CSV table of C-alpha atoms and ligand atoms in Angstrom, one decimal:
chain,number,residue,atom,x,y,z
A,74,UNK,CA,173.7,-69.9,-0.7
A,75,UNK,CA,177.0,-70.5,0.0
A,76,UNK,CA,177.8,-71.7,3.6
A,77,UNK,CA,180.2,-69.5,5.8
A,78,UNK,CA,183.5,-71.6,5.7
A,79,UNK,CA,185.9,-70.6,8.7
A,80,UNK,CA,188.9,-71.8,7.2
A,81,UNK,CA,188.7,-70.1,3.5
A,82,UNK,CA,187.2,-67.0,5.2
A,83,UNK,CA,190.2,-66.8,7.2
A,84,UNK,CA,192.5,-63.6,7.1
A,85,UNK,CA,195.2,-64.9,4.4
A,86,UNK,CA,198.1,-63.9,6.8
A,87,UNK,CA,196.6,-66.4,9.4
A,88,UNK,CA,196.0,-69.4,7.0
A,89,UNK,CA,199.8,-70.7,7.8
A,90,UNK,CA,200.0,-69.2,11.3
A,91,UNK,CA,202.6,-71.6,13.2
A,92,UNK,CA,201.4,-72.9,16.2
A,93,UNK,CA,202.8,-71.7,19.5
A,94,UNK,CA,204.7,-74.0,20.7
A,95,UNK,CA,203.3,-74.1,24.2
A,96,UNK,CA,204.2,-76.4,27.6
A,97,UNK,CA,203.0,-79.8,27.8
A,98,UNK,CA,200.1,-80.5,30.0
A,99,UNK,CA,200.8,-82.1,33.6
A,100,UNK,CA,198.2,-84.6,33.1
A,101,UNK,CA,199.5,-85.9,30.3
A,102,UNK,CA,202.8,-86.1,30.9
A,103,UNK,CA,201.9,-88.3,33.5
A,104,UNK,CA,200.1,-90.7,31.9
A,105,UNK,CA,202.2,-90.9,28.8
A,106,UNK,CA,205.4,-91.7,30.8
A,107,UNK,CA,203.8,-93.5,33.6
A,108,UNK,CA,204.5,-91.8,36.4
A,109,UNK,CA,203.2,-90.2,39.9
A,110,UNK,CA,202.5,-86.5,39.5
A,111,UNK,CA,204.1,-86.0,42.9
A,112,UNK,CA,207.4,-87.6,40.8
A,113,UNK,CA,207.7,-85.7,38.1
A,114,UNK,CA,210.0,-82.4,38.3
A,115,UNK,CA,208.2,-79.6,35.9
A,116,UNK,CA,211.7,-77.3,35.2
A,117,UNK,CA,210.2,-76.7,31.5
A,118,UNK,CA,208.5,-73.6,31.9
A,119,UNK,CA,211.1,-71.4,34.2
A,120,UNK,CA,208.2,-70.9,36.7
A,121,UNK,CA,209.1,-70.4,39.9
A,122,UNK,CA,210.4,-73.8,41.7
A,123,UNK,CA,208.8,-72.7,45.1
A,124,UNK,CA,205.4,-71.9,43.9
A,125,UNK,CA,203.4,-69.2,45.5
A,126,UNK,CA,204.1,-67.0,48.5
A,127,UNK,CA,202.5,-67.4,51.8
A,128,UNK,CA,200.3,-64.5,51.5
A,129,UNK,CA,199.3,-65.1,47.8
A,130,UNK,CA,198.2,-68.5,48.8
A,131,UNK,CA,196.1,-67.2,52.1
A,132,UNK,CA,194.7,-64.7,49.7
A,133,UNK,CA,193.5,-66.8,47.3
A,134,UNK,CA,191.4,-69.1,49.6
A,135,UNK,CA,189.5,-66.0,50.9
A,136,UNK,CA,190.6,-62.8,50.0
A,137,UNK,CA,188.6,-61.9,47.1
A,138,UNK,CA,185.0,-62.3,45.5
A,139,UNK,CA,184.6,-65.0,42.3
A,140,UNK,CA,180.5,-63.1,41.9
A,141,UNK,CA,182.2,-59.9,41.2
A,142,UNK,CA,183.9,-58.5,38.0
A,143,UNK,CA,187.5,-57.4,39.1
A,144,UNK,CA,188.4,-53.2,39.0
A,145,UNK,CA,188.8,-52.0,34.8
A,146,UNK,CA,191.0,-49.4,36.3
A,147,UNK,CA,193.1,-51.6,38.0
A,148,UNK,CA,193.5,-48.6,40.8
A,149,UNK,CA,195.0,-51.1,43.6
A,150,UNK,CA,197.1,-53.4,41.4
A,151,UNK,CA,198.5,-50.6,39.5
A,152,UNK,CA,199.4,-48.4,42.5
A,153,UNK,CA,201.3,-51.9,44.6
A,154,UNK,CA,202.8,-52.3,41.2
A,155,UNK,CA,203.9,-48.8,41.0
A,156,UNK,CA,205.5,-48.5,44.6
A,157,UNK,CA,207.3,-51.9,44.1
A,158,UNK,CA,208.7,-50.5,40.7
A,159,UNK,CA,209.1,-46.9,42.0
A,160,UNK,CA,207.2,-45.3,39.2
A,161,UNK,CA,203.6,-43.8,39.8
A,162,UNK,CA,200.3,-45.4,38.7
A,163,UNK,CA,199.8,-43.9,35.8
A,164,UNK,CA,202.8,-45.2,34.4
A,165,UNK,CA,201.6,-49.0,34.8
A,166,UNK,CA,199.0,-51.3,33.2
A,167,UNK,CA,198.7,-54.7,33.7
A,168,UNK,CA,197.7,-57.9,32.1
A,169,UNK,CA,196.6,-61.1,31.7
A,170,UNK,CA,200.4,-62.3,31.8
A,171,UNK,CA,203.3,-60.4,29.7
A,172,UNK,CA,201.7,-62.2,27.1
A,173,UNK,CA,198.6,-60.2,26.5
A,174,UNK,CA,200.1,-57.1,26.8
A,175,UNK,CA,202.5,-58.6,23.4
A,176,UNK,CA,199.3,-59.2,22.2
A,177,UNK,CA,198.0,-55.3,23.0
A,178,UNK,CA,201.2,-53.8,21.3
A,179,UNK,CA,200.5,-55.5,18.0
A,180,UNK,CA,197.2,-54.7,18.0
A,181,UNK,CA,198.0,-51.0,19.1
A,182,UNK,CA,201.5,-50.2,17.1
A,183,UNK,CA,201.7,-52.7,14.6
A,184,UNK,CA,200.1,-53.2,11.4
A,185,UNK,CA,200.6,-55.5,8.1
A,186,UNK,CA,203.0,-53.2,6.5
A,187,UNK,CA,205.5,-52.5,9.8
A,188,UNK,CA,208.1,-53.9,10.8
A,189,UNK,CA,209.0,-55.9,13.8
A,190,UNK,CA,212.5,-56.6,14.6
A,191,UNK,CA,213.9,-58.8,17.6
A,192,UNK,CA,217.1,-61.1,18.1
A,193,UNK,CA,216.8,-64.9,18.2
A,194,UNK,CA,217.0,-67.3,19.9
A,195,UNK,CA,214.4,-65.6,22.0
A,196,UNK,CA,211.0,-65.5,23.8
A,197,UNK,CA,208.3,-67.1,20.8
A,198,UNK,CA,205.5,-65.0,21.7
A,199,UNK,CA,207.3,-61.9,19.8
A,200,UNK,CA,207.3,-63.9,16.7
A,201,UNK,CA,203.7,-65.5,17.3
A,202,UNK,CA,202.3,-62.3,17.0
A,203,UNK,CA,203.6,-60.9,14.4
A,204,UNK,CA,202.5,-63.9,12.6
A,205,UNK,CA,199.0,-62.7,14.2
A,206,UNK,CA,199.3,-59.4,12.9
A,207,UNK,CA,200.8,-60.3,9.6
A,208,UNK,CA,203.5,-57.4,9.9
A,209,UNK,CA,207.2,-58.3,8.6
A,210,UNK,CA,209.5,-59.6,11.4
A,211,UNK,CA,213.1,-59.5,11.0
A,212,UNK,CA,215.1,-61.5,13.5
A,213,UNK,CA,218.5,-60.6,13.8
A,214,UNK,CA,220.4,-64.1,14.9
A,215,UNK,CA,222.3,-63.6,18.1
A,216,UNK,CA,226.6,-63.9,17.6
A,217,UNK,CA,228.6,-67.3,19.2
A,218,UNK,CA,228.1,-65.9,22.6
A,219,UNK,CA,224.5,-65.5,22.5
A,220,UNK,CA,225.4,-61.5,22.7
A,221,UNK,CA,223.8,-59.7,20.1
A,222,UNK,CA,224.7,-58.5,16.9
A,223,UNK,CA,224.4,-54.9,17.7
A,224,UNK,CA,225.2,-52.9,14.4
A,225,UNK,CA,222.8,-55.7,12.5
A,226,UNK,CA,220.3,-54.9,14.8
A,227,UNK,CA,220.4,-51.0,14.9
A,228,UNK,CA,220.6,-51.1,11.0
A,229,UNK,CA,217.4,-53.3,11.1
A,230,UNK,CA,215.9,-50.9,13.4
A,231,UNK,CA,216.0,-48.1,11.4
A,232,UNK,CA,213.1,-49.2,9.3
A,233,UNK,CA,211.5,-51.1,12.1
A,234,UNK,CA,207.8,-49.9,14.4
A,235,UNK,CA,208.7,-51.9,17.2
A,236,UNK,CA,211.9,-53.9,18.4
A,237,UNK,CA,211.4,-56.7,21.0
A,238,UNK,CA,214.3,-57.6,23.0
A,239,UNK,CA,214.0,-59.6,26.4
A,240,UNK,CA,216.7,-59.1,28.9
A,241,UNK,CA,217.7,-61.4,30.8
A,242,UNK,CA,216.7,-63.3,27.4
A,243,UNK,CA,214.6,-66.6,27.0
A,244,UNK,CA,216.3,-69.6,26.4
A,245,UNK,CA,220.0,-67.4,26.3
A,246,UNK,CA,219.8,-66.2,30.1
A,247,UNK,CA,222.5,-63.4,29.1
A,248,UNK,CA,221.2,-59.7,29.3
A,249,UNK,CA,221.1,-57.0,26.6
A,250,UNK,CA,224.1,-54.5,25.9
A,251,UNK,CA,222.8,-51.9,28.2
A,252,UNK,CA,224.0,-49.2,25.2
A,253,UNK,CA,221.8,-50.6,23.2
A,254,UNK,CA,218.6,-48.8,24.8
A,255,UNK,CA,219.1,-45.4,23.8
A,256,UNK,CA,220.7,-46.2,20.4
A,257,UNK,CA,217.6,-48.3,19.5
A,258,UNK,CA,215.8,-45.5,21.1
A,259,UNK,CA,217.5,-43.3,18.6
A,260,UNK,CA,216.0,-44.9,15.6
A,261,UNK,CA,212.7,-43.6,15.6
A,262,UNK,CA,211.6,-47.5,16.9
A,263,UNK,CA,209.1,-48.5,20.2
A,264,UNK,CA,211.4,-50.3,22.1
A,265,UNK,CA,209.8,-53.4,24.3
A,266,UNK,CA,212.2,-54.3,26.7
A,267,UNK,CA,210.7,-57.5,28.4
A,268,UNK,CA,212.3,-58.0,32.1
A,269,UNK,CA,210.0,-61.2,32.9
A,270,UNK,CA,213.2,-62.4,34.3
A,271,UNK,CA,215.0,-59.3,36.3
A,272,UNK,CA,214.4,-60.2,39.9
A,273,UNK,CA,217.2,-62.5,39.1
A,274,UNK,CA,220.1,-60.6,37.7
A,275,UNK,CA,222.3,-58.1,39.7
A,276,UNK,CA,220.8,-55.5,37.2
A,277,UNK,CA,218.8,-51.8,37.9
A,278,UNK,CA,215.4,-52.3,35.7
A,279,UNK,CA,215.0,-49.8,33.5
A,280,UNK,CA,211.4,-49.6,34.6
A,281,UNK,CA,211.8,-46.3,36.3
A,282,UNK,CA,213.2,-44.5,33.0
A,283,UNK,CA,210.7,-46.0,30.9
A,284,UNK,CA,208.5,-44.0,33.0
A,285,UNK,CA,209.7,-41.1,31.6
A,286,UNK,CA,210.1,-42.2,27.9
A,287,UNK,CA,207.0,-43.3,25.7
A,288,UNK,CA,208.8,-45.0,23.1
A,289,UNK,CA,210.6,-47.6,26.1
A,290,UNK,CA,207.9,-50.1,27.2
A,291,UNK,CA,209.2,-52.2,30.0
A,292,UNK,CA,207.2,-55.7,30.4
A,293,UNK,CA,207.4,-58.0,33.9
A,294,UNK,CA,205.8,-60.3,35.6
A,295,UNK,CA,204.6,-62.3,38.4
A,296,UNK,CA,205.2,-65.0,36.9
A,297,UNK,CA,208.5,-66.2,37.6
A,298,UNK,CA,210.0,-64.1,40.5
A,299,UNK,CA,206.3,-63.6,41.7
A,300,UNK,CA,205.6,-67.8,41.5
A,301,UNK,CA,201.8,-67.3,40.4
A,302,UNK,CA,202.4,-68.2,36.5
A,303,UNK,CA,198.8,-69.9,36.7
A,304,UNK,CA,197.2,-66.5,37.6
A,305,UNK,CA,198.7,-64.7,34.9
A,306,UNK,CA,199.5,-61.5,36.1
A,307,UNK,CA,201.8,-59.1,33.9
A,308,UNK,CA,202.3,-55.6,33.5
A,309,UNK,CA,204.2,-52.7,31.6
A,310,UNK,CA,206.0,-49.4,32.7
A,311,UNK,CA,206.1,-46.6,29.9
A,312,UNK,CA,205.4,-42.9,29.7
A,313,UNK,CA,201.9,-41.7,30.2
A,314,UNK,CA,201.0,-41.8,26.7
A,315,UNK,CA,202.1,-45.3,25.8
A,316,UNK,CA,199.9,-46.7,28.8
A,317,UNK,CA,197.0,-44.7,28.5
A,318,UNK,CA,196.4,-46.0,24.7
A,319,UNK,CA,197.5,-49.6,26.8
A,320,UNK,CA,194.6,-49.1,29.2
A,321,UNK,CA,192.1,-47.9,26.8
A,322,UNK,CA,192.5,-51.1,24.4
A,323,UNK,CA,192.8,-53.9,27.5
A,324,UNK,CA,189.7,-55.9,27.6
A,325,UNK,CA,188.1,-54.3,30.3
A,326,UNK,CA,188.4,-57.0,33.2
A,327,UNK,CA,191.6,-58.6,31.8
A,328,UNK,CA,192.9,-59.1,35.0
A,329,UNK,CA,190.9,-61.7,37.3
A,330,UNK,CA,189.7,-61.1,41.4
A,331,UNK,CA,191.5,-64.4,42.4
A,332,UNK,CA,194.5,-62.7,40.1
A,333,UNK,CA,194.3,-59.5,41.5
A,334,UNK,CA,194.3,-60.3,45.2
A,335,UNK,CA,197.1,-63.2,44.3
A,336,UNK,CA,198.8,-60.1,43.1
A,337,UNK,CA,198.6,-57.9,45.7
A,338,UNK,CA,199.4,-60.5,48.2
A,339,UNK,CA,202.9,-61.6,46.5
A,340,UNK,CA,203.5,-57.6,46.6
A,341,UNK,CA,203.2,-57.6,50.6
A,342,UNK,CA,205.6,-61.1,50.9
A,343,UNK,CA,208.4,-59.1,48.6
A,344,UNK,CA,211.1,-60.5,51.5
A,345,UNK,CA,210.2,-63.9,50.9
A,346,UNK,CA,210.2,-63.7,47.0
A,347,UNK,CA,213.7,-62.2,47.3
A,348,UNK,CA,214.8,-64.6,49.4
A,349,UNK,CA,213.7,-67.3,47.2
A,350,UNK,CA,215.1,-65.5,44.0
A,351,UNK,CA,218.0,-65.2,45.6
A,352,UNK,CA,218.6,-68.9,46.7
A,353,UNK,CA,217.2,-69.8,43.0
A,354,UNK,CA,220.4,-67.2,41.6
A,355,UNK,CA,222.9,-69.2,44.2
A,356,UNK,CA,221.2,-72.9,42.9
A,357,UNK,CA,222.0,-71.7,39.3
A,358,UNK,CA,225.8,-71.1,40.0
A,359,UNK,CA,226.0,-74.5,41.6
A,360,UNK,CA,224.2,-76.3,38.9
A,361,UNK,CA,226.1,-74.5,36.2
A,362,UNK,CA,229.4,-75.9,37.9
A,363,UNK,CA,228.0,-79.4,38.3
A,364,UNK,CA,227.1,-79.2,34.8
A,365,UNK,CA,230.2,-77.6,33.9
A,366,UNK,CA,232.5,-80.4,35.7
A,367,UNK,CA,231.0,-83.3,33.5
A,368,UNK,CA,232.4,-83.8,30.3
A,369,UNK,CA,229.3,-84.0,27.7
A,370,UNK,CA,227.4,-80.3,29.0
A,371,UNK,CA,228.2,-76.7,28.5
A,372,UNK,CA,226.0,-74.6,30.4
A,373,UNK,CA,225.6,-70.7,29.1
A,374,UNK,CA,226.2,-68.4,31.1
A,375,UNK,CA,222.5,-67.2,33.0
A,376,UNK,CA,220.9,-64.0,34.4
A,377,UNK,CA,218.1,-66.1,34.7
A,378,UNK,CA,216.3,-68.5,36.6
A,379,UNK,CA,217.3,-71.1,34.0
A,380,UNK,CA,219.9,-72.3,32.4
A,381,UNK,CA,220.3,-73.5,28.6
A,382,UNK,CA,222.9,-76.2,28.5
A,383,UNK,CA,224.7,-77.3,24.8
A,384,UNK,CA,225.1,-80.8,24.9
A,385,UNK,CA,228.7,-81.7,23.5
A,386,UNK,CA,228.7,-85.4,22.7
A,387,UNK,CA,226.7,-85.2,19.9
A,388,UNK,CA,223.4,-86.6,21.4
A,389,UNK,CA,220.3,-83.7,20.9
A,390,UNK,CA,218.5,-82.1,22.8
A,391,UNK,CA,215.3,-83.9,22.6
A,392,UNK,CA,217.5,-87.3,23.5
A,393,UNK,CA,218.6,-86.0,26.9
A,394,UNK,CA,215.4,-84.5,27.2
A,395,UNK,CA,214.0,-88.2,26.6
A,396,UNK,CA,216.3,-89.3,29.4
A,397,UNK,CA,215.7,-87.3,31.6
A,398,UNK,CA,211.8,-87.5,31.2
A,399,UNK,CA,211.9,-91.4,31.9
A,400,UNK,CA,213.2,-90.3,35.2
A,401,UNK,CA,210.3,-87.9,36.1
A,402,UNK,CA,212.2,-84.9,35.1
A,403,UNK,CA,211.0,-82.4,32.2
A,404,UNK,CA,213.2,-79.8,30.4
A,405,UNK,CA,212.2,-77.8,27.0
A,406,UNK,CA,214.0,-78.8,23.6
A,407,UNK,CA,214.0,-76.7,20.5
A,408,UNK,CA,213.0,-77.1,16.5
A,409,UNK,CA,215.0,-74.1,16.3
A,410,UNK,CA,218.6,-75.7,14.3
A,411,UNK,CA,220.4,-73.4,16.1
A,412,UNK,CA,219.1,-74.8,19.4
A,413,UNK,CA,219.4,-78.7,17.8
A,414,UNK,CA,221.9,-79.9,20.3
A,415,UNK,CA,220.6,-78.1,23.5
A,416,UNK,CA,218.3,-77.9,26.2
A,417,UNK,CA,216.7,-75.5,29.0
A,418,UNK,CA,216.7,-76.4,32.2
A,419,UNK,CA,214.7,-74.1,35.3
A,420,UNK,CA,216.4,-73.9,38.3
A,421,UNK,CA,214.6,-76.2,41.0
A,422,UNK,CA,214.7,-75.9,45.0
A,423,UNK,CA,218.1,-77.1,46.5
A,424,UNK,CA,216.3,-80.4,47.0
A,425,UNK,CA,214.7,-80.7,43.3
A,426,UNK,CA,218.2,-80.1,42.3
A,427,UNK,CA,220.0,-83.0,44.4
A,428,UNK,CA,217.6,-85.1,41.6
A,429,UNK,CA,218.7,-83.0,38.7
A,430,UNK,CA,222.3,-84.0,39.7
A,431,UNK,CA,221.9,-87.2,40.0
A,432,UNK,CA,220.4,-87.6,36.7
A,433,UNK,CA,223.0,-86.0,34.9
A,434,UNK,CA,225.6,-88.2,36.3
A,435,UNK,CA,223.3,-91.5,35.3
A,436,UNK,CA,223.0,-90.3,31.9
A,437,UNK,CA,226.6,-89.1,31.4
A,438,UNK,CA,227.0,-92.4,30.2
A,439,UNK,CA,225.0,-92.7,26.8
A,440,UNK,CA,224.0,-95.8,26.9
A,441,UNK,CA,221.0,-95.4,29.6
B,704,LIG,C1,211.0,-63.4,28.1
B,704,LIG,C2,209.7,-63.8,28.6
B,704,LIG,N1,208.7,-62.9,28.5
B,704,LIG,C3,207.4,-63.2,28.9
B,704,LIG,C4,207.1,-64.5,29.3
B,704,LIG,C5,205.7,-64.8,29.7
B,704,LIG,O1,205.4,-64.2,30.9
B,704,LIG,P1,203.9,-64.2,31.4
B,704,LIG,O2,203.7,-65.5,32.2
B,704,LIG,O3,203.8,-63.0,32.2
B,704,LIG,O4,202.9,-64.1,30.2
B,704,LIG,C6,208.1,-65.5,29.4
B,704,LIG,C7,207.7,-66.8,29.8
B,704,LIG,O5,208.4,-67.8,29.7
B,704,LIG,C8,209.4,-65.1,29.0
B,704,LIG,O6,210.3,-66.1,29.0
């Protein structure tokens, strides 16, 4: 009898599946650069530079029970969600991070034969899981200005399941053509419109429409306005429909106790997060003129709490990101050859900044 051999047994779509290209470990970037964990300044991941609120740290040393499976339902956490949104309940699910509920779109709407259609550079995990799912993705490359290519979009659309589109987008920062909704809308196509990064624009969410639409599915998160990355707390906003096949598919305690109550903590300490998105927005604009006064960076333009920065005098990415890493500070590079001769940067406290600042003057000069 032949043995059961996990590799050749695998699904033949998943034999080559790229790996996700995910952020480096603390503890390792600590002992491979030599430094003090207290030194190093993590802006690779566009989590949120002040951490957790008050209340969602309070609430995680006491406020919930680590014996007991957390609520399938989700009865609490959906209806905080749903008054900080201004939807009702039953138009939210959430998950383990935006991330899973990618995962529970594929695995709901998107089989090998469909189509999957988004516009790059962008967010990985939209790609990852198509790879997952073996479906046909068509990424549509974003124009000069990172703005995209609208009528090579829609066309692709037109044959496409789903169409993934973050806004503000990851590693662009700029936002969607708000048009662009109800046309892509028009093509018969789901529409994921991922807002893990709206508590940082100027912009209305569209989360309150999607409540109303079944074939608009608007992700968040707590993760970056919400400053709890590590409890991985997510969720989407679409017409009944949409999330009732959502909540029917989730595993049943996706969502954690320590994540709930984190959750519902950062919901009741909304002033502070606003407060602290909003000196993260003011930080960006001062960085981007920083960056902008020096003659070897170009800052994009950014919705976001990041900013991606071109890097004009012909050194990469990955070689400022080198620099910058031997002075404690870690930024995200790209494979992608569009992205060659660029990094991302997060947005740190005023303080973390000073730092940043000072390493981009030290480093102007391309010998150090
Ligand atoms: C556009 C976008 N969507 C989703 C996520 C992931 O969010 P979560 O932590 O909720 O899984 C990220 C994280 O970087 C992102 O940039």
């Amino acid at each position: 009898m032949t043995q059961f051999d996990p590799v050749k047994s695998l699904n033949p779509h998943i034999r080559n599946l790229p790996s996700y290209d995910a952020l480096e470990d603390l503890e390792g970037l600590v002992s491979a650069y030599g430094l003090e964990a207290t030194d190093i300044l993590k802006l690779d991941g566009n989590e949120n530079a002040f951490g957790p609120s008050p209340k969602a740290l309070a609430a995680l040393q006491t406020n919930y029970d680590p014996g007991r499976y957390a609520d399938a339902s989700q009865i609490r956490l959906r209806s905080a969600i749903a008054d900080y949104v201004g939807v009702q309940p039953k138009h939210i699910v959430a998950g383990a991070g935006s991330d899973e509920l990618i995962g529970l779109i594929y695995s709901l709407w998107v089989s090998s034969e469909d189509t999957v259609v988004t516009a790059g550079p962008t967010f990985g995990m939209y790609a990852f899981g198509s790879a997952l799912h073996g479906s046909n993705f068509i990424d549509v490359p974003r124009l000069g200005d990172w703005s995209i290519d609208t009528a090579t979009l829609l066309a692709a659309a037109q044959d496409a399941k789903v169409v993934f589109l973050a806004s503000p987008n990851n590693p662009t920062g700029n936002q969607l053509q708000p048009e662009l909704i109800d046309k892509i809308i028009e093509t018969g196509a789901l529409l994921v419109l991922d807002e893990a990064y709206i508590e940082f624009t100027q912009t209305e969410s569209a989360a309150v429409r999607a409540a109303s639409e079944s074939a608009l599915i608007v992700l968040r998160t707590f993760s970056k306005w919400g400053g709890i990355a590590g409890m991985r707390v997510g969720y989407a906003v679409s017409g009944e429909r949409s999330i009732d096949a959502m909540l029917r598919a989730k595993q049943p305690y996706n969502i954690s106790t320590a994540s709930e109550a984190a959750a519902l903590a950062s919901l009741q300490d909304t002033e502070i997060l606003n407060e602290r998105a909003r000196i993260l927005v003011k930080e960006r604009g001062r960085l981007a003129e920083i960056m902008n006064q020096t003659e070897y960076l170009r800052p994009s333009t950014s919705d976001a709490n990041f900013l991606l920065v071109q890097v004009l005098d012909g050194r990469s990415g990955h070689e400022i990101s080198e620099a910058l890493r031997r002075r404690g500070i870690f930024v995200r590079t790209y494979n992608d050859d569009r992205l060659v001769n660029y990094f991302r940067i997060s947005i740190g406290t005023p303080k973390q900044n000073v730092r940043i600042i000072d390493a981009i003057a030290e480093i102007g000069d391309k010998d150090v």
